Short mmCIF file of C-alpha atoms in Angstrom, two decimals:
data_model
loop_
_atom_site.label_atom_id
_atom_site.label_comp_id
_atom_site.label_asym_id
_atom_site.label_seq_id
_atom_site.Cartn_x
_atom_site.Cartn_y
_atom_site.Cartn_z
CA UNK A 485 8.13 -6.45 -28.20
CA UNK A 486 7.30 -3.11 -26.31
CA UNK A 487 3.97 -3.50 -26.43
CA UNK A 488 4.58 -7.61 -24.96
CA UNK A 489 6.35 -5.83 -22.35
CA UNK A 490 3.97 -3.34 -20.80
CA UNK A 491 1.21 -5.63 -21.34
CA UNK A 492 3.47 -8.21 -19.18
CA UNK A 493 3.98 -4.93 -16.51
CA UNK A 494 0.13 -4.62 -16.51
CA UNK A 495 -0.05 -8.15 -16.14
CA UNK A 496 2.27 -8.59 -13.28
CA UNK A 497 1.06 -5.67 -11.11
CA UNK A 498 -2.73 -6.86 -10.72
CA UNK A 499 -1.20 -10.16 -9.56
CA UNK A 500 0.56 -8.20 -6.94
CA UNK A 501 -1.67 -6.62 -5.93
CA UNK A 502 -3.91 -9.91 -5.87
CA UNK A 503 -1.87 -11.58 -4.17
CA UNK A 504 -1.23 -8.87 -0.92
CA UNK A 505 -5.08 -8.24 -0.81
CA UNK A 506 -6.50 -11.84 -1.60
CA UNK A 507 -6.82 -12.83 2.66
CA UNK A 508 -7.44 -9.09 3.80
CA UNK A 509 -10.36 -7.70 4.61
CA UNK A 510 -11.24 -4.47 3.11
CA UNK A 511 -10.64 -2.93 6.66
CA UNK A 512 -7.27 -4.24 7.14
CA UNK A 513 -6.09 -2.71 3.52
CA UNK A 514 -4.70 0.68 3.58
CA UNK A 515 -3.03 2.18 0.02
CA UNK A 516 -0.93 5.16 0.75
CA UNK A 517 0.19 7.17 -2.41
CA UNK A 518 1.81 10.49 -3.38
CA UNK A 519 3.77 12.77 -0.97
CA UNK A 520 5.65 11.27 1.58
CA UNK A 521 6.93 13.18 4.11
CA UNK A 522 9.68 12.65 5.90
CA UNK A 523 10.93 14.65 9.29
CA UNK A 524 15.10 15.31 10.26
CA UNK A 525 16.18 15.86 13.37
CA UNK A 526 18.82 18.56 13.66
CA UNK A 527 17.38 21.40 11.47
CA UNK A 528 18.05 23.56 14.20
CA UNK A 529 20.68 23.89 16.71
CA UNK A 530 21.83 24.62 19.99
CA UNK A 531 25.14 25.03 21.76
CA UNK A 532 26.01 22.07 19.05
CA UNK A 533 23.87 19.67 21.18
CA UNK A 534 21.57 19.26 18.23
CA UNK A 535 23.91 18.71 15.46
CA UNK A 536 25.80 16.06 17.20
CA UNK A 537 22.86 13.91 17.81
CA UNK A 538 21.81 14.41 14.64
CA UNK A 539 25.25 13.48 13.33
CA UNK A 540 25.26 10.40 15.87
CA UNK A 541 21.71 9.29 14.18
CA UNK A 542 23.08 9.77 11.24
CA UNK A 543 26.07 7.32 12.25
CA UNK A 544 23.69 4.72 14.08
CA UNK A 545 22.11 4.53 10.78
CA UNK A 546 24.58 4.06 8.06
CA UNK A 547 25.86 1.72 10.52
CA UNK A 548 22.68 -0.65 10.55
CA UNK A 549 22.61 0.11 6.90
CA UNK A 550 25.93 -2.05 6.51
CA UNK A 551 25.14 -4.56 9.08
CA UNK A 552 22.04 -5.36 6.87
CA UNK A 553 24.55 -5.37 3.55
CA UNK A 554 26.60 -7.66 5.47
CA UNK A 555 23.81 -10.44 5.84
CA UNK A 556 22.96 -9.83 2.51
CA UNK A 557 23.33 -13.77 0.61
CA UNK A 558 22.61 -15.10 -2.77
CA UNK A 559 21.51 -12.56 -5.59
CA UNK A 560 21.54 -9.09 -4.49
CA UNK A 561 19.49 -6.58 -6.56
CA UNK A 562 21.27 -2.75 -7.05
CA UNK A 563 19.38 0.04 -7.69
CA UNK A 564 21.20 4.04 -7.28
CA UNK A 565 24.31 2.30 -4.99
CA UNK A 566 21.49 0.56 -2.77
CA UNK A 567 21.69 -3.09 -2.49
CA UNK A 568 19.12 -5.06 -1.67
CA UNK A 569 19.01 -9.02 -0.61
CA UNK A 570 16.11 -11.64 0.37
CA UNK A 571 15.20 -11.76 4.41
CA UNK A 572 17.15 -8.83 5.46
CA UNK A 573 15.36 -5.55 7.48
CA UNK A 574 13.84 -3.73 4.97
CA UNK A 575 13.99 -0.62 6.75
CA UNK A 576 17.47 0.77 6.13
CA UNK A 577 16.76 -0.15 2.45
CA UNK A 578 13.62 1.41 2.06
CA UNK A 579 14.78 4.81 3.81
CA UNK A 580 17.82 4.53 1.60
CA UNK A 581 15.73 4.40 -1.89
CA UNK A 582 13.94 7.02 -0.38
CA UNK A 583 9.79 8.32 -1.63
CA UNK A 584 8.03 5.39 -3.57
CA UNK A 585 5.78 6.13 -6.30
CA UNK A 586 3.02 4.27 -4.51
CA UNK A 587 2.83 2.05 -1.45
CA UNK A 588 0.17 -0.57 -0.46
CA UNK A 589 -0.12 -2.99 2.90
CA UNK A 590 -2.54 -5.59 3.41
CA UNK A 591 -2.88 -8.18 6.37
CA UNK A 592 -0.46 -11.36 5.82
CA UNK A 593 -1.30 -14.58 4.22
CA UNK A 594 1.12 -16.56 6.39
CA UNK A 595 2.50 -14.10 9.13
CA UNK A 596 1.19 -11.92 11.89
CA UNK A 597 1.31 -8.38 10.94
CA UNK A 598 1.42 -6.83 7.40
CA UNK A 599 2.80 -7.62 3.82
CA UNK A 600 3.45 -4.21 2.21
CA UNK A 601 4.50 -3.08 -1.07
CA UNK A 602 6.93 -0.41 -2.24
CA UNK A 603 6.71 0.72 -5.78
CA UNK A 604 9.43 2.40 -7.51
CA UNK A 605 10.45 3.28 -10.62
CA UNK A 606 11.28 0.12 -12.74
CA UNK A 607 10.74 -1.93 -9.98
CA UNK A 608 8.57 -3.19 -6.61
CA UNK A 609 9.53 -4.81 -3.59
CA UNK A 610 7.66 -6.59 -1.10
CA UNK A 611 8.28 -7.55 2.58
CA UNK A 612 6.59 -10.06 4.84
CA UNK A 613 6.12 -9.31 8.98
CA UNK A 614 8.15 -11.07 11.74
CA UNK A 615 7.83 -9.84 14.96
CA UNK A 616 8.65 -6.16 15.28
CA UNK A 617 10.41 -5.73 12.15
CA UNK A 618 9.91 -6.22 8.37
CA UNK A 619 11.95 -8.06 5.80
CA UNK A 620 12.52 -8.47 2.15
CA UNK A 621 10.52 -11.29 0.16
CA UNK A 622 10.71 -10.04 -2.78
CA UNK A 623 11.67 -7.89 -5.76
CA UNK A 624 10.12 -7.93 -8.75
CA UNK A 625 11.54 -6.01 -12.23
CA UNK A 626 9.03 -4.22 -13.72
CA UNK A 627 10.63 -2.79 -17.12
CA UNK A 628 13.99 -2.95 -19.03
CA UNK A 629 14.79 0.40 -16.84
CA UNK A 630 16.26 -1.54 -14.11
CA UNK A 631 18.67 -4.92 -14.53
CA UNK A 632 20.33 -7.64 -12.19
CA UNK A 633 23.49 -6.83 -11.32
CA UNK A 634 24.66 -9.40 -13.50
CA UNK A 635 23.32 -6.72 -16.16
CA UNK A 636 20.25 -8.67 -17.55
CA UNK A 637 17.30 -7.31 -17.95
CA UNK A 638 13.41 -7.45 -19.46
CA UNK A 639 13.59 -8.13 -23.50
CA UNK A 640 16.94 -9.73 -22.94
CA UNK A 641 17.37 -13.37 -25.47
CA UNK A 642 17.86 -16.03 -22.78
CA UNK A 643 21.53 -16.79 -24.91
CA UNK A 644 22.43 -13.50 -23.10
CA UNK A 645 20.65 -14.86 -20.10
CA UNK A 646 22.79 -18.09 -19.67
CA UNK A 647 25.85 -16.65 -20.23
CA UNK A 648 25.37 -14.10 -17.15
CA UNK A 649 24.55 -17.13 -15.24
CA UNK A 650 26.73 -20.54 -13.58
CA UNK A 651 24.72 -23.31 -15.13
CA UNK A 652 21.37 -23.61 -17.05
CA UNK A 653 18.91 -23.17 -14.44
CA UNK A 654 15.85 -25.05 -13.39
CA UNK A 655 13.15 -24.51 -15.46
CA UNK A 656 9.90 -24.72 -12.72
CA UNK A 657 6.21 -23.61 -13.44
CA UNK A 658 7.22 -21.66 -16.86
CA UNK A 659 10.43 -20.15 -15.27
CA UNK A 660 14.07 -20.12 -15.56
CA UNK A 661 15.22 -20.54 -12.18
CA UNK A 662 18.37 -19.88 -10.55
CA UNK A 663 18.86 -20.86 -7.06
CA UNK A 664 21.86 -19.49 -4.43
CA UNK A 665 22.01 -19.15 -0.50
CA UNK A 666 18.26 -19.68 0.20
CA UNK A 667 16.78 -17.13 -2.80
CA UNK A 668 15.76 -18.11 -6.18
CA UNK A 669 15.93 -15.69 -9.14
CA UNK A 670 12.95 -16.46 -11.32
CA UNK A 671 12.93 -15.72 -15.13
CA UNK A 672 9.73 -16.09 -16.91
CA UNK A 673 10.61 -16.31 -20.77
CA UNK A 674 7.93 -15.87 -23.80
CA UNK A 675 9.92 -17.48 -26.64
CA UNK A 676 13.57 -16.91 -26.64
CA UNK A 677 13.34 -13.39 -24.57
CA UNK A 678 13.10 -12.40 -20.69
CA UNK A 679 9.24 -10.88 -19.79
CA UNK A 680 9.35 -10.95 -16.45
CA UNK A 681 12.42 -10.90 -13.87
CA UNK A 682 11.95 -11.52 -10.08
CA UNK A 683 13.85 -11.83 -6.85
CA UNK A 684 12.18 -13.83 -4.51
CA UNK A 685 12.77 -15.40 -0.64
CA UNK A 686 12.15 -19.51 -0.21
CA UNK A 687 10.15 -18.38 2.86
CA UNK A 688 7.42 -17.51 0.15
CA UNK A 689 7.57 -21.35 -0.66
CA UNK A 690 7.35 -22.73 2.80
CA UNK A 691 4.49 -20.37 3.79
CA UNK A 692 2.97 -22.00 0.14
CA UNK A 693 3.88 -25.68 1.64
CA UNK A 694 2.10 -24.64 5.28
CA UNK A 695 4.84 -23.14 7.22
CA UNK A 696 5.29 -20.11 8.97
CA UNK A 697 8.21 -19.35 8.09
CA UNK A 698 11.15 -17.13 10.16
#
């Protein structure tokens, strides 16, 4: 089973990668790994000035942070207290997870601008490009390290499967799929257990059926 599963990792990361770089050219691909730095305002201070703008940042912040958590609909993916949802900013979620292990961008399929990809630990997410801004299309489970936050994860027995989940599910293209508030989550099943878990926006599908989406 282990050895299923990291193939199936192996497996699933070359098709994301594909799939980000297949209408690029090599100029308009950039990979970005390693140290990321990051730069605070406040560190020093002066008469106070600095601290409280630092402190009102701060506040601006956590308060798009929940505005984003409110628009949050369907199923919502948790990872370290950090919730994340289908076509919502990806920016106050990304800052909140904080340093991915590696990062890659490539010129969009179906939108002006960039798709990009965060990896993390147990886990990638994706974003598609509308206007100024970025949003969530996608989060793919690499490893039974992470789980939904109905508690199911990779290596799971789909018994365990359906009785986290309302309802059998659609099966569609070799997955499991569960649909709710305009997201599916997919499960891709190799006999009787879970090899592949992912998170995805509809948009994906009507950029795949010739739209353009948001």
């Amino acid at each position: 089973m282990v050895k299923i599963m990291k193939k199936t990792a192996a497996i699933i990361m070359t098709a994301s990668l594909l799939l980000l770089s297949g209408c690029g050219s090599n100029g308009d691909e950039k990979v970005i790994e390693g140290n990321v730095q990051t730069i605070e305002s406040g560190s020093t201070t002066q008469s106070g000035e600095t601290t409280e703008a630092a402190s009102g940042l701060q506040e601006d912040s956590q308060n798009e942070t929940a505005q984003a958590e409110d628009n949050i609909k369907g199923y919502v993916f948790i990872y370290n207290d950090v919730s994340v949802g289908m076509d919502v900013d990806a920016a106050p979620i990304v800052e909140k997870l904080g340093e991915p292990v590696s990062y890659f961008e490539a010129a969009s399929c179906a939108f002006e601008g960039l798709d990009k990809m965060y990896t993390y630990n147990g886990f990638e997410l994706d974003t598609y490009p509308v206007g100024d801004k970025d949003y969530v299309s996608s989060v793919i489970l690499k490893d039974d390290s992470v789980s939904t936050a109905e508690g199911i994860c990779i290596g799971d027995s789909i018994e365990k499967l359906q009785q986290a989940y309302e309802g059998e599910g659609e099966e569609s293209g070799g997955m499991l799929v569960y649909t709710k508030d305009g997201m599916k989550l997919c499960f891709i099943m190799q006999g009787e257990f879970i090899i592949s878990i992912e998170y995805r926006s509809t948009v994906l599908d009507e950029t795949d059926n010739g739209g353009q989406g948001n």
